[in-house]
Coordinates of C-alpha atoms in Angstrom, one line a residue:
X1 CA 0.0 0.0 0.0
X2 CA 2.9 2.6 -0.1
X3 CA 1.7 4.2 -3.3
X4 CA -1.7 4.2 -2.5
X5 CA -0.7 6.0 1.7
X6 CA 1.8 8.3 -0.6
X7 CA -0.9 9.5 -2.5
X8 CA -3.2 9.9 0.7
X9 CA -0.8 11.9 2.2
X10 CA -0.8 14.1 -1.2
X11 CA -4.5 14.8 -1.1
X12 CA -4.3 15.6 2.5
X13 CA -1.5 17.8 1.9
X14 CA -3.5 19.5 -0.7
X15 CA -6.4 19.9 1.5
X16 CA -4.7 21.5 4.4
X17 CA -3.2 24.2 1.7
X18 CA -6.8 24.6 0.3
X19 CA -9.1 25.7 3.1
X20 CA -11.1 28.0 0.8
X21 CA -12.5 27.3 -2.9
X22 CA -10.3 30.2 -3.9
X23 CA -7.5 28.5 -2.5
X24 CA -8.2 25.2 -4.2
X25 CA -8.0 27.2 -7.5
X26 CA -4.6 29.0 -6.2
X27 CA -3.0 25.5 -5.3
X28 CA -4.8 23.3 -8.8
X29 CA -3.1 26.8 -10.9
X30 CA 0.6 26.4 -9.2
X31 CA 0.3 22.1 -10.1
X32 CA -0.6 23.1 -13.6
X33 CA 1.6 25.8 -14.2
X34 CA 5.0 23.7 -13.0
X35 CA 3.5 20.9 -15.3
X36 CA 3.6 23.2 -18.2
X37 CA 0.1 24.8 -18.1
X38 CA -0.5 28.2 -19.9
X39 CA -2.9 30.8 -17.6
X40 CA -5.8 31.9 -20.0
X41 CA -7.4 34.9 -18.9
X42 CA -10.9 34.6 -19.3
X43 CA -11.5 38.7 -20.1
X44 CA -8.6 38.3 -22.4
X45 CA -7.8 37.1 -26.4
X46 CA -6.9 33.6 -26.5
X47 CA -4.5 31.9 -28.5
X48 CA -4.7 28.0 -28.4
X49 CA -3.1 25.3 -30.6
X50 CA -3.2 21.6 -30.7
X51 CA -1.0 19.6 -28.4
X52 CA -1.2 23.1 -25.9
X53 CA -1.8 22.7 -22.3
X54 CA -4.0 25.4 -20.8
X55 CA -6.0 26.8 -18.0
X56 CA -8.7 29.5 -17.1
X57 CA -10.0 30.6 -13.7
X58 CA -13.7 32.4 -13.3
X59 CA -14.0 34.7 -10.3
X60 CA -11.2 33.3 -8.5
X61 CA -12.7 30.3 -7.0
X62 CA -13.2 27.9 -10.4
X63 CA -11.3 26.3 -12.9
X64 CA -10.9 24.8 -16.0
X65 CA -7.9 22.9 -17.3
X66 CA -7.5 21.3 -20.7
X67 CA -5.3 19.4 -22.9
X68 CA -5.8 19.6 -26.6
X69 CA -5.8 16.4 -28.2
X70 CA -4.0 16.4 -31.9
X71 CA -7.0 14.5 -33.3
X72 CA -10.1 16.2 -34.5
X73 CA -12.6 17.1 -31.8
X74 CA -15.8 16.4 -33.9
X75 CA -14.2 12.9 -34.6
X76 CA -13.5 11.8 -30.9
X77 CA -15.1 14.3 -29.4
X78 CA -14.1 15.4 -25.6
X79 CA -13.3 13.8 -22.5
X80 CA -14.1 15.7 -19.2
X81 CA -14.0 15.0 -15.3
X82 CA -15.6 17.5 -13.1
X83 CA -15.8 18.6 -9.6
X84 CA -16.4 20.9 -7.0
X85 CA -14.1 23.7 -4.8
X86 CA -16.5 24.5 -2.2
X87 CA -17.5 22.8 1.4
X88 CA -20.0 23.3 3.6
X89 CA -19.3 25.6 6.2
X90 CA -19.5 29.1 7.7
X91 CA -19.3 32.5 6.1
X92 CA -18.2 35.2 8.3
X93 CA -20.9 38.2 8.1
X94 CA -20.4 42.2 7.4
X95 CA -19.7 44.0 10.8
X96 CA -19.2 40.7 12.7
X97 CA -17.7 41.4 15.9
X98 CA -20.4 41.3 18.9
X99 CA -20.4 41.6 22.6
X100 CA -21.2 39.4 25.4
X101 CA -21.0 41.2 28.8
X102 CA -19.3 43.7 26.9
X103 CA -15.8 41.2 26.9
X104 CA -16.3 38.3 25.5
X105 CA -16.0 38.7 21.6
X106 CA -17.6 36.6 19.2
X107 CA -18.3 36.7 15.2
X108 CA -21.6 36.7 13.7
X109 CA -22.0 33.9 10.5
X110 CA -23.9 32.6 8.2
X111 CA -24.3 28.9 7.2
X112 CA -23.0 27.8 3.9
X113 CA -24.8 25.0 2.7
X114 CA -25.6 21.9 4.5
X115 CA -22.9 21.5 7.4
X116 CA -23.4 18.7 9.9
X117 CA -23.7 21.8 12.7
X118 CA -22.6 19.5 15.7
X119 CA -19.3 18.7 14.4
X120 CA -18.4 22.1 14.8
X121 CA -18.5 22.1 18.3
X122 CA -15.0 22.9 20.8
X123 CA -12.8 22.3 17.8
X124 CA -9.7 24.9 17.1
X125 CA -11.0 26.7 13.8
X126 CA -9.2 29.5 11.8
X127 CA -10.2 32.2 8.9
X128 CA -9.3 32.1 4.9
X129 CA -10.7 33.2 1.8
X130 CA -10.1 36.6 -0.2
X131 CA -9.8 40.1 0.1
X132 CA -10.7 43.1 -2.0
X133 CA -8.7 45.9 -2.2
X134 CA -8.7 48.8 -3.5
X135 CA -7.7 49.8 -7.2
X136 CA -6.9 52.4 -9.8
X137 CA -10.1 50.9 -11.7
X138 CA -13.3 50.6 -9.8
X139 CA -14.7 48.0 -11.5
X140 CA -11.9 45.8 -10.8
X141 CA -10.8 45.9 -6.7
X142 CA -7.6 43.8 -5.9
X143 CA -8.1 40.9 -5.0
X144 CA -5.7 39.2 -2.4
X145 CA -6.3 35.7 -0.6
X146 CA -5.6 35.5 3.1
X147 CA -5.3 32.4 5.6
X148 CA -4.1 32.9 9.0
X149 CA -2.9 29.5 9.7
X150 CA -3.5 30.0 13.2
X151 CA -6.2 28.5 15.7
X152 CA -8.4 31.9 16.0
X153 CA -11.8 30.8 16.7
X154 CA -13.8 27.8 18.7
X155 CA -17.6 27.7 18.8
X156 CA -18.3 26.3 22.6
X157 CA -20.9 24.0 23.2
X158 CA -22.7 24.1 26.5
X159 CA -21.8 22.0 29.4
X160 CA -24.1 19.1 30.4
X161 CA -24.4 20.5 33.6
X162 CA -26.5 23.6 31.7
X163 CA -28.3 21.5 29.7
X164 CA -29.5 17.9 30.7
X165 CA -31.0 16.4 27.7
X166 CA -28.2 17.4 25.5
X167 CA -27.5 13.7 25.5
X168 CA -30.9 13.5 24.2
X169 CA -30.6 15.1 21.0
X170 CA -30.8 18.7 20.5
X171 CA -31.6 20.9 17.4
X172 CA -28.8 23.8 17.2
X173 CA -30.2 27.2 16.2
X174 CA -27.7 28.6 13.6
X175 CA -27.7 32.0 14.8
X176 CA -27.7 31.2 18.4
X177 CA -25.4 28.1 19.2
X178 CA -23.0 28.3 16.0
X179 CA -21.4 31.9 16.3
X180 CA -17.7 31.4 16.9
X181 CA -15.8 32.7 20.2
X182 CA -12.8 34.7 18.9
X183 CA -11.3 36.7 22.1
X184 CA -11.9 38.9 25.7
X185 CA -12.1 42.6 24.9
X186 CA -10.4 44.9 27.3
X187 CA -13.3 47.9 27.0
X188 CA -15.9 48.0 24.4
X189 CA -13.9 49.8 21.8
X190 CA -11.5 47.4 21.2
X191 CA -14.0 45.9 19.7
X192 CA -14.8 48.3 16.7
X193 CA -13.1 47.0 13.3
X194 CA -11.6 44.0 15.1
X195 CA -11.4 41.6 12.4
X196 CA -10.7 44.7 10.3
X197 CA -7.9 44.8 12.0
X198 CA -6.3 41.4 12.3
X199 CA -6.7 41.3 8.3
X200 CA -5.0 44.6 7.5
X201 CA -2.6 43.6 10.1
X202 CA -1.8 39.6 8.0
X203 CA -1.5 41.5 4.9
X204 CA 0.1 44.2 5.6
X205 CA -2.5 46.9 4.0
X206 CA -4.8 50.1 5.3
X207 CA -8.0 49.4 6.6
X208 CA -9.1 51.7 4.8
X209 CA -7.7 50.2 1.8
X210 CA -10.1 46.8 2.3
X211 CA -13.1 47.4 0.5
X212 CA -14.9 44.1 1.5
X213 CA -14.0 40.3 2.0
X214 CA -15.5 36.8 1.3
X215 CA -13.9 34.9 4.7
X216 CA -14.8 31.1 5.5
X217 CA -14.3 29.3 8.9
X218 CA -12.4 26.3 8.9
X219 CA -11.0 23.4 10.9
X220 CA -7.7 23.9 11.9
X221 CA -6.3 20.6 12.3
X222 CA -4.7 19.1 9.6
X223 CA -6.0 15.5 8.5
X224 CA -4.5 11.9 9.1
X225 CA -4.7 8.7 8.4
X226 CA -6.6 6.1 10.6
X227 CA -6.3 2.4 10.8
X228 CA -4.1 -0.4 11.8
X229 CA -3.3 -0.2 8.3
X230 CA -3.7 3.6 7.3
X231 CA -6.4 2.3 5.4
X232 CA -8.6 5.3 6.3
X233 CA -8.5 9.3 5.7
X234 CA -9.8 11.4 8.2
X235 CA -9.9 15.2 6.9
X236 CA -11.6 18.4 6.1
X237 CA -13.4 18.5 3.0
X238 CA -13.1 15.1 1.4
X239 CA -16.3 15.6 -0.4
X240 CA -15.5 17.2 -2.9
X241 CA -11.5 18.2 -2.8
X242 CA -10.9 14.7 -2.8
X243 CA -12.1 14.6 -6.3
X244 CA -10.5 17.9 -7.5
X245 CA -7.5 16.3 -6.6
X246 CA -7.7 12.7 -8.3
X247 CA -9.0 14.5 -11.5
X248 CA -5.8 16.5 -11.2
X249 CA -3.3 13.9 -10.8
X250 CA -5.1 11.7 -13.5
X251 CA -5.0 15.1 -15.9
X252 CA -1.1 15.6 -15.6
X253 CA -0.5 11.8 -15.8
X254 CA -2.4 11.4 -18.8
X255 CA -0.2 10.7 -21.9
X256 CA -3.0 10.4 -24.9
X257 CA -1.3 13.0 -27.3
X258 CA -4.4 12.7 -29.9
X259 CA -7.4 13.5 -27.0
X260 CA -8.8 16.0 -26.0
X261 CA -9.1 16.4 -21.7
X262 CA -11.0 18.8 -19.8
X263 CA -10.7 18.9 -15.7
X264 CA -13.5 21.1 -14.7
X265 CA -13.8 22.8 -10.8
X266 CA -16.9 24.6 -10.1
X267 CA -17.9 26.3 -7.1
X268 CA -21.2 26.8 -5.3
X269 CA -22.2 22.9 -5.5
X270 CA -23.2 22.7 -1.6
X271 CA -25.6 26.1 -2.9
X272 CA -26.9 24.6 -5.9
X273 CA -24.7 25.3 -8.6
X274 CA -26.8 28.3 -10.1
X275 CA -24.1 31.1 -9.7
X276 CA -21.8 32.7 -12.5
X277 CA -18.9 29.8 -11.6
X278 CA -21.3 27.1 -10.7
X279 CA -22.0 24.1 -12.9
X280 CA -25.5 25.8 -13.4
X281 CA -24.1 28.7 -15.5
X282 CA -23.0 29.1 -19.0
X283 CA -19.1 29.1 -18.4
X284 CA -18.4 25.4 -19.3
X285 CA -20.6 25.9 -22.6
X286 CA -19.2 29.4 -23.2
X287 CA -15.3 27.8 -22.5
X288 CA -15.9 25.2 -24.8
X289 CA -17.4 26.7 -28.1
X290 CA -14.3 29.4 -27.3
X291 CA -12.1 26.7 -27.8
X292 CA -13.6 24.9 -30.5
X293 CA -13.7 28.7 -32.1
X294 CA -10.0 29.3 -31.7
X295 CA -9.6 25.7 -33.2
X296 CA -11.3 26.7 -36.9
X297 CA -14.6 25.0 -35.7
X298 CA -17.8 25.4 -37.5
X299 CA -21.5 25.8 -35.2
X300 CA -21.9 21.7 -36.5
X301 CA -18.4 20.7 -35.5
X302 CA -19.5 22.3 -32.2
X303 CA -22.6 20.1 -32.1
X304 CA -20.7 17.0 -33.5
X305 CA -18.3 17.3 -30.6
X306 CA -20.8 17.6 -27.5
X307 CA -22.6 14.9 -28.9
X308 CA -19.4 12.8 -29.3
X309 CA -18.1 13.6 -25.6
X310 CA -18.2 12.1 -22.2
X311 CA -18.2 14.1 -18.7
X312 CA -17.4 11.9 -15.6
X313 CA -19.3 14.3 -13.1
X314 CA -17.4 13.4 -9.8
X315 CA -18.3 13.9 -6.1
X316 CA -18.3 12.3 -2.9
X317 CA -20.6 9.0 -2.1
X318 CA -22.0 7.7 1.0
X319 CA -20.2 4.1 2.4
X320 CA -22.9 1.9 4.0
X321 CA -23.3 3.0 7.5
X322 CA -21.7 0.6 10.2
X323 CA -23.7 1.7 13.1
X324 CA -26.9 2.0 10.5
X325 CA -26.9 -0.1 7.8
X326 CA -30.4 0.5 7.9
X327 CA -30.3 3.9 6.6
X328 CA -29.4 2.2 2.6
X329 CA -30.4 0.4 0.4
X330 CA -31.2 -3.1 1.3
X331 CA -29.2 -4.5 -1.5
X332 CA -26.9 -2.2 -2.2
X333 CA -24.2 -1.7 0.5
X334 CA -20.8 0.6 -1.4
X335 CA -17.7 0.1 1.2
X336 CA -14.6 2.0 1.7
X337 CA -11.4 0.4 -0.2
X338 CA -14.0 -1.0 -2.7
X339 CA -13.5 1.3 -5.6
X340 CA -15.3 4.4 -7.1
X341 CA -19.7 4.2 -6.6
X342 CA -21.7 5.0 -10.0
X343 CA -24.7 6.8 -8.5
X344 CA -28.1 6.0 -10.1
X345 CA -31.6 8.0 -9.1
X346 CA -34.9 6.6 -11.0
X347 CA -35.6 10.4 -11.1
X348 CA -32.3 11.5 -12.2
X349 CA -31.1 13.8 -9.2
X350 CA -27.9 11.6 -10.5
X351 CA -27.4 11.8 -14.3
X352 CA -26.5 8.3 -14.4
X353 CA -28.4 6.4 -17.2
X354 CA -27.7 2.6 -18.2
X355 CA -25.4 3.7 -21.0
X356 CA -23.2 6.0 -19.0
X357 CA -23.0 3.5 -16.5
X358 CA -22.7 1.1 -18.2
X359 CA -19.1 3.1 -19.7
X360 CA -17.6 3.9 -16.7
X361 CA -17.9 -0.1 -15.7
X362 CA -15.8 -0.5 -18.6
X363 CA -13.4 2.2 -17.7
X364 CA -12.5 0.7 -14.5
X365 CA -12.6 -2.8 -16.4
X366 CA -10.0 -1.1 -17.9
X367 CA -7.9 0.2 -15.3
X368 CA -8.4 -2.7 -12.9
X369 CA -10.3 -0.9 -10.7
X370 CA -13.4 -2.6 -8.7
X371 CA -16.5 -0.8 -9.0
X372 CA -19.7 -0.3 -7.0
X373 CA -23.6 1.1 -7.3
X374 CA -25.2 3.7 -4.9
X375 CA -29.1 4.0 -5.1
X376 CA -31.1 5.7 -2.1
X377 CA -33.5 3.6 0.2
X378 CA -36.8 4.2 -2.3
X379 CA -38.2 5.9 1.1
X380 CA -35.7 8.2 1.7
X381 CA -34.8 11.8 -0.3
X382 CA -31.2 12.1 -1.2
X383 CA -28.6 14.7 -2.1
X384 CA -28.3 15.5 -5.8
X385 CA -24.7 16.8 -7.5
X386 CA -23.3 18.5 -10.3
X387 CA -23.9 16.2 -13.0
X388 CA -27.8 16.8 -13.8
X389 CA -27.2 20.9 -13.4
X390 CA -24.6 20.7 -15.8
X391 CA -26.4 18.7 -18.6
X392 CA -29.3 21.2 -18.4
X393 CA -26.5 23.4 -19.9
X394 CA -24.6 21.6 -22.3
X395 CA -26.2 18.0 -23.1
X396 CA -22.7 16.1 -22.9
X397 CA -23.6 11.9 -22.5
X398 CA -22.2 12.3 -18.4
X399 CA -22.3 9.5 -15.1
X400 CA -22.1 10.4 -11.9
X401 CA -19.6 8.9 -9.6
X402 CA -17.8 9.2 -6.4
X403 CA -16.0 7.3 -4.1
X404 CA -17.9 6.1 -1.2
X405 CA -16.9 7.5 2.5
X406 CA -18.4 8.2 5.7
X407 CA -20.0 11.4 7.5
X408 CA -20.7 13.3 4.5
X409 CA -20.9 17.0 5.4
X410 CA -19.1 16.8 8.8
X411 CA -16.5 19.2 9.6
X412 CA -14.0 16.1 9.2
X413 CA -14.8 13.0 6.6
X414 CA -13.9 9.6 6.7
X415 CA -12.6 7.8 3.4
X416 CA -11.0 5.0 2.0
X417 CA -7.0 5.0 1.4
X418 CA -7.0 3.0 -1.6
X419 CA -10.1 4.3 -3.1
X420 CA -8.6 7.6 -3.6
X421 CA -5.7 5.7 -5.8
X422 CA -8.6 3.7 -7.4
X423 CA -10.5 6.7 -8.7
X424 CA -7.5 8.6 -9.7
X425 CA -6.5 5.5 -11.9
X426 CA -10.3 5.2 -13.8
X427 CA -9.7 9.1 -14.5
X428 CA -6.4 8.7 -16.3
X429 CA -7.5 5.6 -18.2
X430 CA -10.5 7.5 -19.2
X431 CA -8.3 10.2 -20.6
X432 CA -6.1 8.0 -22.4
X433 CA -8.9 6.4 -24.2

């Protein structure tokens, strides 16, 4: 197993660098540019040739990486894998600093998508995301990320002595049990600007030269791996960096000279997708007919080219539950260290269909990878992903995948060692097809 723990250890690595979506763009940009990658600025001209290796970013927080094959695009059409930046979370509000008993700070937040709220509790948490500074043009601010790297925050829970039933079960109001602790103010104007403050102070600007910021709470520790074996990873944000990083990997391994490979990071998943860098927008669509435009591309070679292409839409699963295997379906039971999940819904929350599924079998046929099925409990509502948003934008033949793993949504995940290896193999075979 020492490839498959080295390559664990990467992904770890690259989660503890990435604790923002903006970040995961920053750190995906530096592994593309030292392999070779050209930076494509998306308000700029492009210039693109076959056998060029490029990338674009759209408002800081997704990407979009792609080889281009030496063969004819409306012959073989494209081959894409995408996934997602962002993970549920907290979202620091304007003016956050308040007052308790006039000492005891505390930041007012907002919930970003669908956090498991308890897992939050009396852990060391810290502050990242990006700044916005101001500029000689107005409608473009500076933008500068920002992580402190420091345990700065801990949302306390309340002591069973306080509350009896906790044990019970408890529902945790968002605005009332999930606002972080940050410090003890000496008088109440300390604690005007506070966080103000702290950022000018890490990056070395003006408060009045910070316009306004986009800052995420995160979990400080870094992750691990668990087991007798190591044959588990326990981190942050598995679902869906995990993903971002296997599509990655499989991109810069890939040696298929004649394809044509698209890696694909949206943001805004956990939030539905429908923003200007989510899988619910145009960009994708818009990125690709730009490309097939700088290639000499007619409006059918366009057409002949989605209809040719295959997306691998890739984000977490769920493992059967050990505690509650109750909670799946009674036949179908997806383990950790079994190999990537195809996800199937009747109603197509999951863009699965029999022939997409059917190729991604024969990709991991291919790659030696075992391969499992997900399908809900028929009485039970599940999540949905990005594959179905993204088809209602560009009809690409697409599967939805993910490798399977436990505590979905928790501030740390739990997922399979060799899985991670598994899933990065089926993406480079698929791109060497």
């Amino acid at each position: 197993m020492a490839q498959e723990i080295k390559l664990a250890e990467e992904l770890i690595e690259f989660i503890h660098q990435s604790p923002t979506a903006f970040h995961v763009v920053e750190n995906t940009a530096k592994e593309l540019e030292a392999q070779g990658y050209e930076y494509l600025d998306i308000t700029s001209s492009w210039n693109i040739n076959k056998g060029g290796k490029y990338y674009t970013t759209k408002s800081g927080s997704a990407l979009f990486a792609f080889q281009i094959g030496t063969d004819e695009t409306e012959n073989i059409g494209l081959k894409l894998v995408s996934a997602h930046s962002d993970s549920p979370g907290f979202k620091i509000k304007p003016q956050p600093e308040m007052l308790v008993d006039n000492k005891y700070l505390k930041l007012n937040t907002e919930v970003y998508g669908g956090p498991i709220l308890m897992s939050w509790l009396d852990r060391p948490l810290s502050l990242a995301g990006r700044v916005l500074l101001k500029g000689d043009d107005a409608l473009n601010p500076k933008h500068q990320l920002i992580d402190f790297r420091k345990p700065l925050l801990i949302i306390p829970s309340v002591a069973i002595h306080l509350n009896r039933s906790v044990n019970d079960g408890i529902e945790l109001n968002k605005q009332v049990d999930m606002l972080p602790l940050m410090t003890i103010v000496k008088d109440t104007l300390e604690k005007e600007n506070y966080l103000l403050k702290l950022i000018a102070d890490e990056l070395k600007v003006k408060t009045d030269d910070i316009l306004d910021f986009d800052l995420f709470v995160y979990e400080y520790e870094k992750g691990c791996l668990v087991g007798p074996e190591q044959e588990f990873i326990s981190s942050p944000k598995l679902d869906d960096l995990a993903m971002v990083h296997a599509g990655l990997k499989a991109l810069l391994a890939s040696n298929n000279p004649a394809s044509t490979n698209i890696l694909c990071v949206f943001d805004n998943e956990e939030v539905g997708s429908v923003t200007k860098q989510g899988a619910g927008s145009p960009v994708l669509r818009n990125i690709i007919e730009r490309i097939m435009e700088k290639l000499g591309k007619s409006q059918e070679d366009y057409q002949r080219t989605i209809y040719k292409s295959f997306m691998i839409s890739a984000d977490m699963a769920h493992s059967v539950h050990p505690n509650h295997p109750e909670k799946h379906d009674p036949v179908l039971h997806p383990l950790m260290n079994a190999g990537p999940v195809i996800k199937i819904h009747a109603n197509q929350k999951y863009t699965t269909d029999g022939e997409s599924g059917a190729i991604f079998e024969s990709i991991c046929k291919q790659a030696d990878v075992p391969v499992q099925k997900f399908v809900n409990r028929s009485d039970m509502v599940g999540g949905s992903t990005l594959g179905n948003v993204s088809t209602g934008k560009i009809d690409i033949r697409t599967v939805d995948i993910g490798n399977p793993m436990l505590g979905m949504h928790s501030v740390r995940e739990l997922g399979g060692t060799n899985d991670h290896t598994y899933v990065m193999k089926a993406f480079e075979t698929f791109y060497n097809m």
